[in-house]
Amino acid sequence: MKAKVSRTAEKVTSVVTVWIPLIGAAILTLRNVFTAAWTADGWAAPVALLLAGLVFQRLDLVQKQQKSTEEKVDAIIASASSVTHYKNGREFYGALKTALKDTTDEVRSSYFRRVPPGNERAAKDYFKACVTWANAGSDRALLRVMAEPQTDAMHEWVEEQREQAKSVKNGKYRLHSIQLHDTRAISQVDALSIAVLDEKTVFCAFTTDDETVRGFSVTSGDLGGYFALYHKKLFEGGKKIF
């Protein structure tokens, strides 16, 4: 009996003298850790890292959204309006001829040069392509306005166009002329010539002399409508040639 009591006393003494101090130390250690963590000093670093992570994540999201928006806007602008420049007559008339393939209803053009297109192959091919285009559809219209011819060369060019117009069915090729102001300055410089295809694509031609043609084209529904209205006023105010 005394032996059992002695062993029990030893266990109690061991728990009291060994395990309680260890457990107490562990509890105190954990308390100190949590106490330190919850203080400003303890949470300053992790909170700063967390906030920085959230900020950078938000910035990355904003940048991605902004990039996506910019791409969409660029796509809209590109589809709505595109400008192409041409450094010579071959490029200009060649592009016009190519654009006719995608034109379905109407071509409004002006020819305000003081001289005929000349011997440039691209120009001749374009004017012939206009007649072919007009004949390819029953509802197509080729409406051209030009400066009133003042020279024999321009009268000859008009007659060439008249002969070509005879092959166009139902009078779909119509040519009018208008009187430009005959001043010294204008007599040395051609007026701006345009071509409006389906009120969507506008070609503008500039000539610095009798042989040099430069220009650009713009694809835009709004601009096409403006230029078509401008051409309509010119055409209706002109004198019928055929």
PDB file of N, CA and C in Angstrom, residues 149-208:
ATOM      1  N   PRO A 149     -14.864  72.101-120.978  1.00  0.00           N
ATOM      2  CA  PRO A 149     -13.644  71.977-121.787  1.00  0.00           C
ATOM      3  C   PRO A 149     -13.284  73.279-122.499  1.00  0.00           C
ATOM      4  N   GLN A 150     -11.995  73.644-122.432  1.00  0.00           N
ATOM      5  CA  GLN A 150     -11.535  74.898-123.014  1.00  0.00           C
ATOM      6  C   GLN A 150     -10.546  74.689-124.148  1.00  0.00           C
ATOM      7  N   THR A 151     -10.053  73.470-124.310  1.00  0.00           N
ATOM      8  CA  THR A 151      -9.038  73.206-125.330  1.00  0.00           C
ATOM      9  C   THR A 151      -9.517  72.117-126.275  1.00  0.00           C
ATOM     10  N   ASP A 152      -8.855  72.035-127.430  1.00  0.00           N
ATOM     11  CA  ASP A 152      -9.202  70.987-128.395  1.00  0.00           C
ATOM     12  C   ASP A 152      -8.979  69.605-127.793  1.00  0.00           C
ATOM     13  N   ALA A 153      -7.913  69.466-127.009  1.00  0.00           N
ATOM     14  CA  ALA A 153      -7.613  68.169-126.402  1.00  0.00           C
ATOM     15  C   ALA A 153      -8.733  67.731-125.457  1.00  0.00           C
ATOM     16  N   MET A 154      -9.261  68.680-124.707  1.00  0.00           N
ATOM     17  CA  MET A 154     -10.340  68.328-123.788  1.00  0.00           C
ATOM     18  C   MET A 154     -11.642  68.051-124.527  1.00  0.00           C
ATOM     19  N   HIS A 155     -11.894  68.761-125.630  1.00  0.00           N
ATOM     20  CA  HIS A 155     -13.079  68.467-126.442  1.00  0.00           C
ATOM     21  C   HIS A 155     -12.981  67.061-127.034  1.00  0.00           C
ATOM     22  N   GLU A 156     -11.802  66.678-127.448  1.00  0.00           N
ATOM     23  CA  GLU A 156     -11.604  65.337-127.990  1.00  0.00           C
ATOM     24  C   GLU A 156     -11.843  64.286-126.912  1.00  0.00           C
ATOM     25  N   TRP A 157     -11.391  64.571-125.694  1.00  0.00           N
ATOM     26  CA  TRP A 157     -11.588  63.616-124.596  1.00  0.00           C
ATOM     27  C   TRP A 157     -13.080  63.462-124.285  1.00  0.00           C
ATOM     28  N   VAL A 158     -13.817  64.567-124.340  1.00  0.00           N
ATOM     29  CA  VAL A 158     -15.265  64.516-124.111  1.00  0.00           C
ATOM     30  C   VAL A 158     -15.932  63.637-125.159  1.00  0.00           C
ATOM     31  N   GLU A 159     -15.509  63.773-126.393  1.00  0.00           N
ATOM     32  CA  GLU A 159     -16.097  62.951-127.456  1.00  0.00           C
ATOM     33  C   GLU A 159     -15.774  61.479-127.244  1.00  0.00           C
ATOM     34  N   GLU A 160     -14.584  61.188-126.760  1.00  0.00           N
ATOM     35  CA  GLU A 160     -14.240  59.799-126.442  1.00  0.00           C
ATOM     36  C   GLU A 160     -15.178  59.256-125.369  1.00  0.00           C
ATOM     37  N   GLN A 161     -15.418  60.070-124.344  1.00  0.00           N
ATOM     38  CA  GLN A 161     -16.318  59.645-123.281  1.00  0.00           C
ATOM     39  C   GLN A 161     -17.747  59.480-123.790  1.00  0.00           C
ATOM     40  N   ARG A 162     -18.156  60.351-124.723  1.00  0.00           N
ATOM     41  CA  ARG A 162     -19.490  60.247-125.297  1.00  0.00           C
ATOM     42  C   ARG A 162     -19.657  58.924-126.050  1.00  0.00           C
ATOM     43  N   GLU A 163     -18.641  58.550-126.793  1.00  0.00           N
ATOM     44  CA  GLU A 163     -18.698  57.286-127.530  1.00  0.00           C
ATOM     45  C   GLU A 163     -18.771  56.103-126.574  1.00  0.00           C
ATOM     46  N   GLN A 164     -18.001  56.180-125.489  1.00  0.00           N
ATOM     47  CA  GLN A 164     -18.042  55.092-124.508  1.00  0.00           C
ATOM     48  C   GLN A 164     -19.399  55.036-123.814  1.00  0.00           C
ATOM     49  N   ALA A 165     -19.984  56.214-123.578  1.00  0.00           N
ATOM     50  CA  ALA A 165     -21.283  56.262-122.903  1.00  0.00           C
ATOM     51  C   ALA A 165     -22.373  55.608-123.732  1.00  0.00           C
ATOM     52  N   LYS A 166     -22.231  55.596-125.054  1.00  0.00           N
ATOM     53  CA  LYS A 166     -23.232  54.985-125.915  1.00  0.00           C
ATOM     54  C   LYS A 166     -23.359  53.492-125.663  1.00  0.00           C
ATOM     55  N   SER A 167     -22.280  52.901-125.173  1.00  0.00           N
ATOM     56  CA  SER A 167     -22.317  51.459-124.918  1.00  0.00           C
ATOM     57  C   SER A 167     -22.925  51.125-123.563  1.00  0.00           C
ATOM     58  N   VAL A 168     -23.159  52.156-122.751  1.00  0.00           N
ATOM     59  CA  VAL A 168     -23.742  51.935-121.428  1.00  0.00           C
ATOM     60  C   VAL A 168     -25.260  51.961-121.545  1.00  0.00           C
ATOM     61  N   LYS A 169     -25.899  50.912-121.094  1.00  0.00           N
ATOM     62  CA  LYS A 169     -27.346  50.761-121.251  1.00  0.00           C
ATOM     63  C   LYS A 169     -28.116  51.761-120.386  1.00  0.00           C
ATOM     64  N   ASN A 170     -29.245  52.199-120.920  1.00  0.00           N
ATOM     65  CA  ASN A 170     -30.202  53.026-120.180  1.00  0.00           C
ATOM     66  C   ASN A 170     -29.620  54.344-119.686  1.00  0.00           C
ATOM     67  N   GLY A 171     -28.599  54.846-120.368  1.00  0.00           N
ATOM     68  CA  GLY A 171     -28.051  56.145-120.005  1.00  0.00           C
ATOM     69  C   GLY A 171     -27.507  56.214-118.600  1.00  0.00           C
ATOM     70  N   LYS A 172     -26.902  55.140-118.138  1.00  0.00           N
ATOM     71  CA  LYS A 172     -26.408  55.114-116.762  1.00  0.00           C
ATOM     72  C   LYS A 172     -25.101  55.887-116.591  1.00  0.00           C
ATOM     73  N   TYR A 173     -24.445  56.222-117.692  1.00  0.00           N
ATOM     74  CA  TYR A 173     -23.262  57.071-117.631  1.00  0.00           C
ATOM     75  C   TYR A 173     -23.689  58.467-118.047  1.00  0.00           C
ATOM     76  N   ARG A 174     -23.637  59.405-117.105  1.00  0.00           N
ATOM     77  CA  ARG A 174     -24.055  60.776-117.368  1.00  0.00           C
ATOM     78  C   ARG A 174     -22.898  61.722-117.050  1.00  0.00           C
ATOM     79  N   LEU A 175     -22.665  62.667-117.967  1.00  0.00           N
ATOM     80  CA  LEU A 175     -21.564  63.619-117.821  1.00  0.00           C
ATOM     81  C   LEU A 175     -22.090  65.042-117.896  1.00  0.00           C
ATOM     82  N   HIS A 176     -21.778  65.833-116.878  1.00  0.00           N
ATOM     83  CA  HIS A 176     -22.135  67.247-116.845  1.00  0.00           C
ATOM     84  C   HIS A 176     -20.847  68.080-116.755  1.00  0.00           C
ATOM     85  N   SER A 177     -20.957  69.339-117.138  1.00  0.00           N
ATOM     86  CA  SER A 177     -19.795  70.235-117.032  1.00  0.00           C
ATOM     87  C   SER A 177     -20.194  71.489-116.270  1.00  0.00           C
ATOM     88  N   ILE A 178     -19.239  72.074-115.571  1.00  0.00           N
ATOM     89  CA  ILE A 178     -19.477  73.331-114.869  1.00  0.00           C
ATOM     90  C   ILE A 178     -18.385  74.319-115.251  1.00  0.00           C
ATOM     91  N   GLN A 179     -18.696  75.586-115.132  1.00  0.00           N
ATOM     92  CA  GLN A 179     -17.758  76.647-115.456  1.00  0.00           C
ATOM     93  C   GLN A 179     -16.957  77.004-114.204  1.00  0.00           C
ATOM     94  N   LEU A 180     -15.670  76.776-114.247  1.00  0.00           N
ATOM     95  CA  LEU A 180     -14.809  77.172-113.140  1.00  0.00           C
ATOM     96  C   LEU A 180     -14.373  78.610-113.339  1.00  0.00           C
ATOM     97  N   HIS A 181     -14.088  79.286-112.252  1.00  0.00           N
ATOM     98  CA  HIS A 181     -13.635  80.672-112.335  1.00  0.00           C
ATOM     99  C   HIS A 181     -12.321  80.722-113.107  1.00  0.00           C
ATOM    100  N   ASP A 182     -12.285  81.542-114.124  1.00  0.00           N
ATOM    101  CA  ASP A 182     -11.108  81.614-114.986  1.00  0.00           C
ATOM    102  C   ASP A 182     -10.180  82.728-114.509  1.00  0.00           C
ATOM    103  N   THR A 183      -9.498  82.463-113.424  1.00  0.00           N
ATOM    104  CA  THR A 183      -8.513  83.421-112.943  1.00  0.00           C
ATOM    105  C   THR A 183      -7.125  82.923-113.303  1.00  0.00           C
ATOM    106  N   ARG A 184      -6.164  83.799-113.201  1.00  0.00           N
ATOM    107  CA  ARG A 184      -4.792  83.438-113.564  1.00  0.00           C
ATOM    108  C   ARG A 184      -4.261  82.336-112.669  1.00  0.00           C
ATOM    109  N   ALA A 185      -4.587  82.425-111.372  1.00  0.00           N
ATOM    110  CA  ALA A 185      -4.096  81.413-110.439  1.00  0.00           C
ATOM    111  C   ALA A 185      -4.682  80.043-110.751  1.00  0.00           C
ATOM    112  N   ILE A 186      -6.009  79.996-110.941  1.00  0.00           N
ATOM    113  CA  ILE A 186      -6.656  78.711-111.197  1.00  0.00           C
ATOM    114  C   ILE A 186      -6.270  78.156-112.556  1.00  0.00           C
ATOM    115  N   SER A 187      -5.991  79.028-113.505  1.00  0.00           N
ATOM    116  CA  SER A 187      -5.615  78.540-114.830  1.00  0.00           C
ATOM    117  C   SER A 187      -4.285  77.805-114.814  1.00  0.00           C
ATOM    118  N   GLN A 188      -3.515  77.990-113.744  1.00  0.00           N
ATOM    119  CA  GLN A 188      -2.225  77.319-113.637  1.00  0.00           C
ATOM    120  C   GLN A 188      -2.275  76.079-112.743  1.00  0.00           C
ATOM    121  N   VAL A 189      -3.383  75.902-112.043  1.00  0.00           N
ATOM    122  CA  VAL A 189      -3.502  74.795-111.093  1.00  0.00           C
ATOM    123  C   VAL A 189      -4.839  74.098-111.288  1.00  0.00           C
ATOM    124  N   ASP A 190      -4.837  72.771-111.311  1.00  0.00           N
ATOM    125  CA  ASP A 190      -6.086  72.018-111.416  1.00  0.00           C
ATOM    126  C   ASP A 190      -6.853  72.075-110.101  1.00  0.00           C
ATOM    127  N   ALA A 191      -8.168  72.094-110.208  1.00  0.00           N
ATOM    128  CA  ALA A 191      -8.995  71.999-109.007  1.00  0.00           C
ATOM    129  C   ALA A 191      -8.962  70.555-108.488  1.00  0.00           C
ATOM    130  N   LEU A 192      -9.352  70.388-107.250  1.00  0.00           N
ATOM    131  CA  LEU A 192      -9.387  69.058-106.645  1.00  0.00           C
ATOM    132  C   LEU A 192     -10.424  68.189-107.346  1.00  0.00           C
ATOM    133  N   SER A 193     -10.023  66.982-107.730  1.00  0.00           N
ATOM    134  CA  SER A 193     -10.943  66.018-108.340  1.00  0.00           C
ATOM    135  C   SER A 193     -11.230  64.916-107.328  1.00  0.00           C
ATOM    136  N   ILE A 194     -12.470  64.421-107.352  1.00  0.00           N
ATOM    137  CA  ILE A 194     -12.865  63.393-106.389  1.00  0.00           C
ATOM    138  C   ILE A 194     -13.597  62.261-107.081  1.00  0.00           C
ATOM    139  N   ALA A 195     -13.667  61.139-106.386  1.00  0.00           N
ATOM    140  CA  ALA A 195     -14.524  60.019-106.791  1.00  0.00           C
ATOM    141  C   ALA A 195     -15.120  59.439-105.515  1.00  0.00           C
ATOM    142  N   VAL A 196     -16.429  59.294-105.495  1.00  0.00           N
ATOM    143  CA  VAL A 196     -17.127  58.775-104.314  1.00  0.00           C
ATOM    144  C   VAL A 196     -17.793  57.456-104.711  1.00  0.00           C
ATOM    145  N   LEU A 197     -17.385  56.379-104.072  1.00  0.00           N
ATOM    146  CA  LEU A 197     -17.890  55.049-104.416  1.00  0.00           C
ATOM    147  C   LEU A 197     -18.866  54.572-103.347  1.00  0.00           C
ATOM    148  N   ASP A 198     -20.119  54.422-103.738  1.00  0.00           N
ATOM    149  CA  ASP A 198     -21.172  53.942-102.833  1.00  0.00           C
ATOM    150  C   ASP A 198     -21.270  54.769-101.553  1.00  0.00           C
ATOM    151  N   GLU A 199     -20.884  56.030-101.627  1.00  0.00           N
ATOM    152  CA  GLU A 199     -20.935  56.926-100.463  1.00  0.00           C
ATOM    153  C   GLU A 199     -20.145  56.383 -99.279  1.00  0.00           C
ATOM    154  N   LYS A 200     -19.122  55.579 -99.553  1.00  0.00           N
ATOM    155  CA  LYS A 200     -18.314  55.018 -98.478  1.00  0.00           C
ATOM    156  C   LYS A 200     -16.830  55.328 -98.650  1.00  0.00           C
ATOM    157  N   THR A 201     -16.340  55.204 -99.866  1.00  0.00           N
ATOM    158  CA  THR A 201     -14.925  55.427-100.126  1.00  0.00           C
ATOM    159  C   THR A 201     -14.760  56.651-101.011  1.00  0.00           C
ATOM    160  N   VAL A 202     -13.893  57.565-100.578  1.00  0.00           N
ATOM    161  CA  VAL A 202     -13.661  58.810-101.303  1.00  0.00           C
ATOM    162  C   VAL A 202     -12.207  58.856-101.766  1.00  0.00           C
ATOM    163  N   PHE A 203     -12.011  59.103-103.058  1.00  0.00           N
ATOM    164  CA  PHE A 203     -10.682  59.313-103.622  1.00  0.00           C
ATOM    165  C   PHE A 203     -10.529  60.799-103.950  1.00  0.00           C
ATOM    166  N   CYS A 204      -9.417  61.379-103.570  1.00  0.00           N
ATOM    167  CA  CYS A 204      -9.121  62.785-103.860  1.00  0.00           C
ATOM    168  C   CYS A 204      -7.802  62.863-104.621  1.00  0.00           C
ATOM    169  N   ALA A 205      -7.824  63.573-105.772  1.00  0.00           N
ATOM    170  CA  ALA A 205      -6.637  63.672-106.618  1.00  0.00           C
ATOM    171  C   ALA A 205      -6.128  65.106-106.655  1.00  0.00           C
ATOM    172  N   PHE A 206      -4.814  65.251-106.524  1.00  0.00           N
ATOM    173  CA  PHE A 206      -4.154  66.544-106.626  1.00  0.00           C
ATOM    174  C   PHE A 206      -3.163  66.483-107.784  1.00  0.00           C
ATOM    175  N   THR A 207      -3.100  67.529-108.581  1.00  0.00           N
ATOM    176  CA  THR A 207      -2.141  67.579-109.680  1.00  0.00           C
ATOM    177  C   THR A 207      -1.343  68.875-109.571  1.00  0.00           C
ATOM    178  N   THR A 208      -0.029  68.743-109.573  1.00  0.00           N
ATOM    179  CA  THR A 208       0.841  69.921-109.484  1.00  0.00           C
ATOM    180  C   THR A 208       1.277  70.402-110.865  1.00  0.00           C
TER     181      THR A 208
END
